[in-house]
C-alpha cells in the first residue's frame, strides 16, 4: 500500500527521520571526495553526493554545498586557492571516504585522519586521492547562493583529468562497474553497481537500441 | 597505467567522445523522470540524472536543466503551472524512461509515446509516473542561470511524497535496492545497486559503526 505525506506531514515529522527520508527519496547519488588546501597549507577532504554535469564543451561540473561547518572548509579553501579536486569513491575506499563526513579540527588533514593517501600534480594547489581511479582537478568558475536556505551551487572547469588507460573506451565510455565505483543512498548507505544495459539515443518511431 | 588529459587536450577531443567522457567522470548519478503539464494541457515527461538534495526542513530538491529543446519543455511547463513531479526510475521501467530522452513534438505526451502510465493527484497540475514507486510533487521555488553556459539550477519544495508503506523504515530509511531503483552512468547506461553497507555518523577517534 502506498503511504502519502503532504508538506504539512513532512514538517511535522521528527527531524532526523525527515532528514534521512528526504536525503533518500531521489534515489542513488554520486559519491565523490572533494579535496582542497587551506591558505595555511592544510589539506582538506570531504565526501559529497551532489556532483552534477554542467557542460562538456568547455567541461564544467557543479556540486552543492550545504551551509555547514564541514562543507564550509571546502568552500573557504577553494575560494582562497581557486582550485579543488573531485575524486571517484570506489568499493575499496568507501569506508575511509565515509569517515571524512565527520567533523575534524581545522588543523587536521582528513587524509591522514581517515587513512587516505594524497597525490599531487605539480603546479596544482589541491590534493587528489591517490587510490581514487578517476581524479579531476578543477578551477573555480562561479557560485550561486540559494535564497531559500543559503545552500550554494559551486561550478568549476575541469583543468586535469586522470584515469586508468584501460578504463577509457575509444568512444569516451567509462566502465564504472569495472572501476568499482559506488553510489550513495542519502548520506549513509553505499552501493556498487551492476550494469543493466547501455542504450543509444532514442529516436521516436524506432525501437530502443542496446549498445553492447 | 593512468592517462592524463589537461583542459587543452579535452577541448581538442572529438565532440561526442568528450561529451560521453565528461558525463561519466563523476560516477553513478540519480535517475528520475520529471513530469510537467503544458498550459495547453499536454503532459510532458523527461529523464534527468541531476536531482540533488537542497534541504530537508523545509524539504527542497534541485535539478540541473541544460539549455536544450527537450529540457526547455520541462522548464516552460513548470514555470507556467508552478508545479512538477520527480519520479524514481526502477529496473522495471528503465527502458521506457530512457525513451523519454528522445525529441518528441510538443503536442505529443511522452507517457503515451514511451509506454508509461500517468497518475494524478487531485488538485495537483502535473502528472506522476504510475509505475514509479517513489513519487514527489513539487512547487517551483527559485532558479539560477549559470553565466558560464546558460545551464539552470531549478529548486522546488516537496508538497507531496508518495511511496510504498513497506519501503519506509521507522527511522526514515528507504531500501533503494528492494525498490529496484537504478543509477545512470552518463546519459546512456543504467545500473541496479547492491548494498555494501550503511554507516553511522563518524566521530573522529571512534571506529566506523555499521548500521545493520
Coordinates of C-alpha atoms in Angstrom, one line a residue:
Chain A
X1 CA 0.0 0.0 0.0
X2 CA 1.3 3.5 -0.8
X3 CA 1.6 6.0 2.0
X4 CA 1.2 9.7 1.3
X5 CA 2.8 12.7 3.0
X6 CA 2.0 16.3 2.2
X7 CA 4.2 19.2 3.1
X8 CA 2.5 19.7 6.5
X9 CA 3.0 16.0 7.4
X10 CA 6.7 16.2 6.4
X11 CA 7.2 19.4 8.5
X12 CA 5.6 17.6 11.5
X13 CA 7.9 14.6 11.2
X14 CA 10.7 14.1 13.7
X15 CA 13.8 16.0 12.4
X16 CA 16.3 13.1 11.9
X17 CA 13.7 10.9 10.4
X18 CA 12.7 13.6 7.9
X19 CA 16.4 14.3 7.0
X20 CA 17.1 10.6 6.4
X21 CA 13.9 10.3 4.3
X22 CA 14.3 13.4 2.2
X23 CA 18.0 12.6 1.5
X24 CA 16.9 9.2 0.0
X25 CA 13.8 10.0 -2.0
X26 CA 15.7 10.9 -5.2
X27 CA 17.5 7.5 -5.4
X28 CA 21.2 6.7 -5.9
X29 CA 23.6 9.6 -5.8
X30 CA 27.1 10.3 -7.0
X31 CA 29.9 9.6 -4.5
X32 CA 33.0 11.8 -4.7
X33 CA 35.7 13.1 -2.4
X34 CA 36.4 16.8 -2.8
X35 CA 40.0 17.8 -2.0
X36 CA 41.2 21.4 -1.2
X37 CA 44.1 23.0 0.6
X38 CA 43.8 25.9 3.1
X39 CA 45.8 29.1 2.8
X40 CA 47.8 27.7 5.8
X41 CA 48.7 24.6 3.7
X42 CA 46.5 22.0 5.4
X43 CA 44.9 19.5 3.1
X44 CA 41.1 19.1 3.4
X45 CA 39.0 16.2 2.1
X46 CA 35.2 15.7 2.3
X47 CA 32.6 13.4 0.8
X48 CA 29.9 14.9 -1.4
X49 CA 26.9 13.2 -3.0
X50 CA 25.9 16.1 -5.3
X51 CA 28.3 16.4 -8.2
X52 CA 26.3 17.2 -11.4
X53 CA 27.1 17.7 -15.1
X54 CA 27.0 21.3 -16.2
X55 CA 28.6 21.1 -19.6
X56 CA 31.1 19.2 -21.8
X57 CA 32.5 22.0 -24.0
X58 CA 34.1 23.5 -22.1
X59 CA 34.0 20.8 -19.4
X60 CA 32.1 22.1 -16.3
X61 CA 30.9 20.2 -13.2
X62 CA 28.9 21.6 -10.3
X63 CA 28.3 20.5 -6.7
X64 CA 26.0 21.5 -3.9
X65 CA 27.5 22.9 -0.6
X66 CA 25.3 22.9 2.4
X67 CA 25.8 25.8 4.9
X68 CA 27.5 23.5 7.5
X69 CA 30.9 23.9 9.1
X70 CA 32.4 20.7 7.5
X71 CA 31.5 21.8 4.0
X72 CA 32.4 25.5 4.7
X73 CA 36.1 24.4 5.0
X74 CA 35.9 23.1 1.4
X75 CA 34.3 26.4 0.2
X76 CA 36.7 28.7 2.0
X77 CA 39.7 26.8 0.7
X78 CA 38.6 26.6 -2.9
X79 CA 37.8 30.3 -2.9
X80 CA 41.3 31.1 -1.4
X81 CA 43.3 28.9 -3.8
X82 CA 40.9 28.9 -6.8
X83 CA 41.2 25.2 -7.3
X84 CA 39.8 21.8 -5.9
X85 CA 39.8 18.2 -6.9
X86 CA 36.9 15.7 -7.4
X87 CA 37.8 12.1 -6.8
X88 CA 35.7 8.9 -7.5
X89 CA 34.8 6.8 -4.5
X90 CA 35.2 3.1 -5.0
X91 CA 34.3 0.0 -3.0
X92 CA 37.9 -0.2 -1.9
X93 CA 37.9 3.2 -0.2
X94 CA 34.2 3.8 0.7
X95 CA 34.7 3.3 4.4
X96 CA 37.6 5.7 4.5
X97 CA 35.5 8.1 2.4
X98 CA 32.6 8.0 4.8
X99 CA 34.9 8.9 7.7
X100 CA 35.6 12.3 6.0
X101 CA 32.0 13.3 6.8
X102 CA 33.0 13.6 10.5
X103 CA 33.9 17.0 12.0
X104 CA 37.7 17.4 12.3
X105 CA 39.6 20.3 13.7
X106 CA 40.7 22.8 11.1
X107 CA 44.4 22.0 11.5
X108 CA 43.9 18.2 10.9
X109 CA 44.1 16.7 7.4
X110 CA 41.3 14.3 6.7
X111 CA 43.7 12.3 4.5
X112 CA 45.8 11.3 7.5
X113 CA 42.9 11.1 9.9
X114 CA 40.8 8.9 7.6
X115 CA 43.5 6.6 6.1
X116 CA 43.7 8.0 2.6
X117 CA 46.9 9.0 0.7
X118 CA 47.1 12.3 -1.0
X119 CA 48.6 12.6 -4.6
X120 CA 49.8 15.8 -6.1
X121 CA 50.1 17.3 -9.6
X122 CA 52.9 19.7 -9.9
X123 CA 51.7 23.3 -10.0
X124 CA 48.2 22.4 -8.9
X125 CA 47.4 23.6 -5.4
X126 CA 44.8 21.0 -4.3
X127 CA 45.3 17.4 -3.2
X128 CA 44.0 14.4 -5.2
X129 CA 43.1 11.0 -3.6
X130 CA 45.9 8.5 -4.6
X131 CA 43.6 5.5 -4.5
X132 CA 40.8 7.1 -6.5
X133 CA 40.9 5.7 -10.1
X134 CA 39.3 8.9 -11.6
X135 CA 40.8 12.1 -10.4
X136 CA 39.7 15.6 -11.6
X137 CA 41.4 18.9 -11.0
X138 CA 39.1 21.9 -11.3
X139 CA 39.3 25.7 -11.2
X140 CA 36.5 27.7 -9.6
X141 CA 34.2 29.3 -12.2
X142 CA 31.1 30.7 -10.3
X143 CA 28.8 30.1 -7.3
X144 CA 25.2 30.8 -6.7
X145 CA 23.7 31.1 -3.2
X146 CA 20.1 29.9 -2.9
X147 CA 17.6 32.4 -1.4
X148 CA 15.5 29.6 0.2
X149 CA 18.1 28.3 2.6
X150 CA 21.7 29.6 1.9
X151 CA 22.8 26.4 0.1
X152 CA 25.3 27.0 -2.7
X153 CA 25.8 25.6 -6.2
X154 CA 29.6 25.7 -7.0
X155 CA 30.7 25.4 -10.6
X156 CA 34.2 24.6 -11.8
X157 CA 36.1 23.9 -15.0
X158 CA 38.0 20.6 -15.4
X159 CA 41.6 21.5 -15.9
X160 CA 43.0 18.0 -15.3
X161 CA 41.6 14.5 -15.7
X162 CA 43.5 11.4 -14.7
X163 CA 42.1 7.9 -15.2
X164 CA 43.3 4.3 -15.9
X165 CA 44.0 4.0 -19.6
X166 CA 42.2 0.7 -19.8
X167 CA 39.0 2.2 -18.2
X168 CA 38.5 4.5 -21.2
X169 CA 36.8 3.1 -24.3
X170 CA 37.6 4.6 -27.7
X171 CA 34.1 6.3 -27.7
X172 CA 34.7 8.1 -24.3
X173 CA 32.8 5.5 -22.3
X174 CA 34.0 4.6 -18.8
X175 CA 33.2 1.2 -17.3
X176 CA 32.0 2.3 -13.8
X177 CA 31.3 -1.2 -12.7
X178 CA 34.8 -2.4 -13.6
X179 CA 36.3 0.6 -11.7
X180 CA 34.4 -0.4 -8.6
X181 CA 32.6 3.0 -8.4
X182 CA 30.0 3.3 -5.7
X183 CA 26.7 5.2 -5.4
X184 CA 25.3 6.7 -2.2
X185 CA 21.8 6.4 -0.8
X186 CA 21.3 9.6 1.2
X187 CA 24.2 10.3 3.5
X188 CA 25.0 6.9 4.9
X189 CA 24.4 3.9 2.6
X190 CA 26.9 2.7 -0.1
X191 CA 26.2 0.6 -3.2
X192 CA 28.1 -1.0 -6.0
X193 CA 26.5 -1.0 -9.4
X194 CA 25.5 -3.9 -11.7
X195 CA 25.0 -2.9 -15.3
X196 CA 21.6 -3.4 -16.8
X197 CA 22.2 -2.0 -20.2
X198 CA 23.6 0.8 -22.3
X199 CA 21.2 2.3 -24.8
X200 CA 21.6 4.5 -27.9
X201 CA 20.0 7.9 -28.4
X202 CA 16.3 7.2 -28.8
X203 CA 14.5 8.4 -32.0
X204 CA 10.7 8.4 -31.8
X205 CA 9.3 5.7 -34.1
X206 CA 12.4 3.5 -33.8
X207 CA 13.0 0.7 -31.3
X208 CA 15.4 1.1 -28.4
X209 CA 18.9 0.1 -29.5
X210 CA 21.1 -1.6 -26.9
X211 CA 24.9 -0.8 -27.2
X212 CA 26.9 -4.0 -26.4
Chain B
X1 CA 48.7 2.9 -16.4
X2 CA 47.0 6.2 -15.8
X3 CA 46.3 8.5 -18.7
X4 CA 46.2 12.3 -18.2
X5 CA 44.2 15.0 -20.1
X6 CA 44.6 18.7 -19.4
X7 CA 41.9 21.2 -20.4
X8 CA 43.6 21.8 -23.8
X9 CA 43.6 18.0 -24.6
X10 CA 39.9 17.8 -23.6
X11 CA 39.0 20.7 -25.8
X12 CA 40.8 19.0 -28.7
X13 CA 38.9 15.8 -28.3
X14 CA 36.2 14.8 -30.8
X15 CA 32.9 16.3 -29.5
X16 CA 30.8 13.1 -28.9
X17 CA 33.7 11.3 -27.3
X18 CA 34.3 14.3 -24.9
X19 CA 30.5 14.5 -24.1
X20 CA 30.4 10.8 -23.2
X21 CA 33.6 11.0 -21.1
X22 CA 32.7 14.2 -19.2
X23 CA 29.2 12.9 -18.5
X24 CA 30.7 9.8 -16.9
X25 CA 33.7 11.0 -14.9
X26 CA 31.7 11.8 -11.7
X27 CA 30.4 8.2 -11.4
X28 CA 26.8 7.0 -10.8
X29 CA 24.0 9.5 -11.0
X30 CA 20.4 9.8 -9.9
X31 CA 17.8 8.6 -12.3
X32 CA 14.4 10.4 -12.2
X33 CA 11.6 11.2 -14.5
X34 CA 10.3 14.8 -14.3
X35 CA 6.7 15.3 -15.2
X36 CA 5.0 18.5 -16.2
X37 CA 1.9 19.7 -18.0
X38 CA 1.8 22.4 -20.6
X39 CA -0.6 25.4 -20.5
X40 CA -2.4 23.6 -23.4
X41 CA -2.9 20.5 -21.2
X42 CA -0.3 18.2 -22.8
X43 CA 1.6 16.0 -20.3
X44 CA 5.4 16.0 -20.6
X45 CA 7.9 13.6 -19.2
X46 CA 11.7 13.6 -19.4
X47 CA 14.6 11.7 -17.8
X48 CA 17.1 13.6 -15.6
X49 CA 20.3 12.5 -13.9
X50 CA 20.9 15.6 -11.8
X51 CA 18.5 15.7 -8.9
X52 CA 20.3 16.9 -5.8
X53 CA 19.4 17.5 -2.1
X54 CA 19.0 21.1 -1.2
X55 CA 17.4 20.9 2.3
X56 CA 15.2 18.7 4.5
X57 CA 13.5 21.4 6.6
X58 CA 11.6 22.6 4.7
X59 CA 12.2 19.8 2.1
X60 CA 13.8 21.2 -1.1
X61 CA 15.3 19.4 -4.1
X62 CA 17.1 20.8 -7.1
X63 CA 17.9 19.7 -10.6
X64 CA 20.0 20.9 -13.5
X65 CA 18.4 21.9 -16.8
X66 CA 20.6 22.1 -19.9
X67 CA 19.6 24.7 -22.4
X68 CA 18.3 22.1 -24.9
X69 CA 14.9 22.0 -26.5
X70 CA 13.9 18.7 -24.8
X71 CA 14.6 20.1 -21.4
X72 CA 13.2 23.5 -22.2
X73 CA 9.7 22.0 -22.4
X74 CA 10.1 20.9 -18.8
X75 CA 11.1 24.4 -17.7
X76 CA 8.4 26.3 -19.7
X77 CA 5.7 24.0 -18.3
X78 CA 6.8 24.2 -14.7
X79 CA 7.1 27.9 -14.9
X80 CA 3.6 28.1 -16.3
X81 CA 1.9 25.8 -13.8
X82 CA 4.3 26.3 -10.9
X83 CA 4.5 22.6 -10.2
X84 CA 6.3 19.4 -11.4
X85 CA 6.8 15.8 -10.3
X86 CA 10.0 13.8 -9.7
X87 CA 9.6 10.0 -10.1
X88 CA 12.1 7.3 -9.2
X89 CA 13.3 5.2 -12.2
X90 CA 13.5 1.5 -11.5
X91 CA 14.8 -1.6 -13.3
X92 CA 11.2 -2.4 -14.4
X93 CA 10.8 0.9 -16.3
X94 CA 14.3 2.0 -17.2
X95 CA 13.9 1.3 -20.9
X96 CA 10.7 3.3 -21.1
X97 CA 12.4 6.0 -19.1
X98 CA 15.4 6.2 -21.5
X99 CA 13.0 6.6 -24.4
X100 CA 11.8 10.0 -22.9
X101 CA 15.2 11.4 -23.8
X102 CA 14.2 11.4 -27.5
X103 CA 12.9 14.6 -29.1
X104 CA 9.1 14.4 -29.4
X105 CA 6.8 17.0 -31.0
X106 CA 5.3 19.5 -28.4
X107 CA 1.8 18.1 -28.8
X108 CA 2.8 14.5 -28.0
X109 CA 2.7 13.2 -24.5
X110 CA 5.9 11.2 -23.7
X111 CA 3.8 9.0 -21.4
X112 CA 1.9 7.5 -24.3
X113 CA 4.8 7.6 -26.7
X114 CA 7.1 5.8 -24.3
X115 CA 4.7 3.3 -22.8
X116 CA 4.3 4.8 -19.3
X117 CA 1.0 5.4 -17.4
X118 CA 0.3 8.8 -15.8
X119 CA -1.1 9.0 -12.3
X120 CA -2.8 12.1 -11.0
X121 CA -3.3 13.7 -7.6
X122 CA -6.4 15.7 -7.3
X123 CA -5.7 19.5 -7.4
X124 CA -2.1 19.0 -8.5
X125 CA -1.4 20.1 -12.1
X126 CA 1.5 17.8 -13.0
X127 CA 1.4 14.1 -13.9
X128 CA 3.2 11.4 -11.8
X129 CA 4.5 8.1 -13.2
X130 CA 2.1 5.4 -12.1
X131 CA 4.8 2.6 -12.1
X132 CA 7.4 4.7 -10.2
X133 CA 7.4 3.5 -6.5
X134 CA 8.5 6.9 -5.2
X135 CA 6.6 9.9 -6.5
X136 CA 7.3 13.5 -5.5
X137 CA 5.1 16.5 -6.3
X138 CA 7.0 19.8 -6.1
X139 CA 6.2 23.5 -6.3
X140 CA 8.8 25.8 -8.0
X141 CA 10.8 27.9 -5.6
X142 CA 13.7 29.5 -7.5
X143 CA 16.0 29.1 -10.5
X144 CA 19.6 30.3 -11.1
X145 CA 21.0 30.6 -14.6
X146 CA 24.8 30.0 -14.9
X147 CA 26.8 32.7 -16.5
X148 CA 29.3 30.1 -17.9
X149 CA 26.9 28.3 -20.3
X150 CA 23.2 29.2 -19.7
X151 CA 22.5 26.0 -17.7
X152 CA 19.9 26.4 -14.9
X153 CA 19.6 25.1 -11.4
X154 CA 15.9 24.7 -10.6
X155 CA 14.8 24.4 -7.0
X156 CA 11.4 23.2 -5.7
X157 CA 9.7 22.4 -2.4
X158 CA 8.3 18.9 -1.9
X159 CA 4.5 19.3 -1.5
X160 CA 3.6 15.6 -1.8
X161 CA 5.5 12.4 -1.3
X162 CA 4.0 9.0 -2.1
X163 CA 5.9 5.7 -1.5
X164 CA 5.2 2.1 -0.6
X165 CA 4.5 1.8 3.1
X166 CA 6.8 -1.2 3.5
X167 CA 9.7 0.6 1.8
X168 CA 9.9 3.2 4.6
X169 CA 11.7 2.2 7.8
X170 CA 10.8 3.7 11.2
X171 CA 14.0 5.9 11.1
X172 CA 13.1 7.3 7.6
X173 CA 15.4 5.0 5.7
X174 CA 14.4 3.8 2.2
X175 CA 15.7 0.5 0.9
X176 CA 16.6 1.6 -2.6
X177 CA 17.8 -1.9 -3.6
X178 CA 14.5 -3.5 -2.7
X179 CA 12.6 -0.9 -4.7
X180 CA 14.7 -1.7 -7.7
X181 CA 16.0 1.8 -8.1
X182 CA 18.6 2.4 -10.8
X183 CA 21.6 4.7 -11.2
X184 CA 22.7 6.2 -14.5
X185 CA 26.2 6.3 -15.9
X186 CA 26.3 9.5 -18.1
X187 CA 23.3 9.7 -20.3
X188 CA 23.1 6.1 -21.6
X189 CA 24.0 3.3 -19.1
X190 CA 21.7 2.0 -16.3
X191 CA 22.7 0.1 -13.2
X192 CA 21.0 -1.5 -10.3
X193 CA 22.6 -1.2 -6.9
X194 CA 23.9 -3.8 -4.5
X195 CA 24.3 -2.6 -0.9
X196 CA 27.8 -2.6 0.5
X197 CA 26.9 -1.1 3.9
X198 CA 25.1 1.6 5.9
X199 CA 27.3 3.5 8.3
X200 CA 26.6 5.8 11.3
X201 CA 27.8 9.4 11.6
X202 CA 31.5 9.2 12.1
X203 CA 33.1 10.8 15.1
X204 CA 36.9 11.3 15.0
X205 CA 38.7 8.9 17.3
X206 CA 35.9 6.3 17.2
X207 CA 35.7 3.3 14.8
X208 CA 33.3 3.3 11.9
X209 CA 29.9 1.9 13.1
X210 CA 27.9 -0.2 10.6
X211 CA 24.1 0.1 10.8
X212 CA 22.5 -3.4 10.2

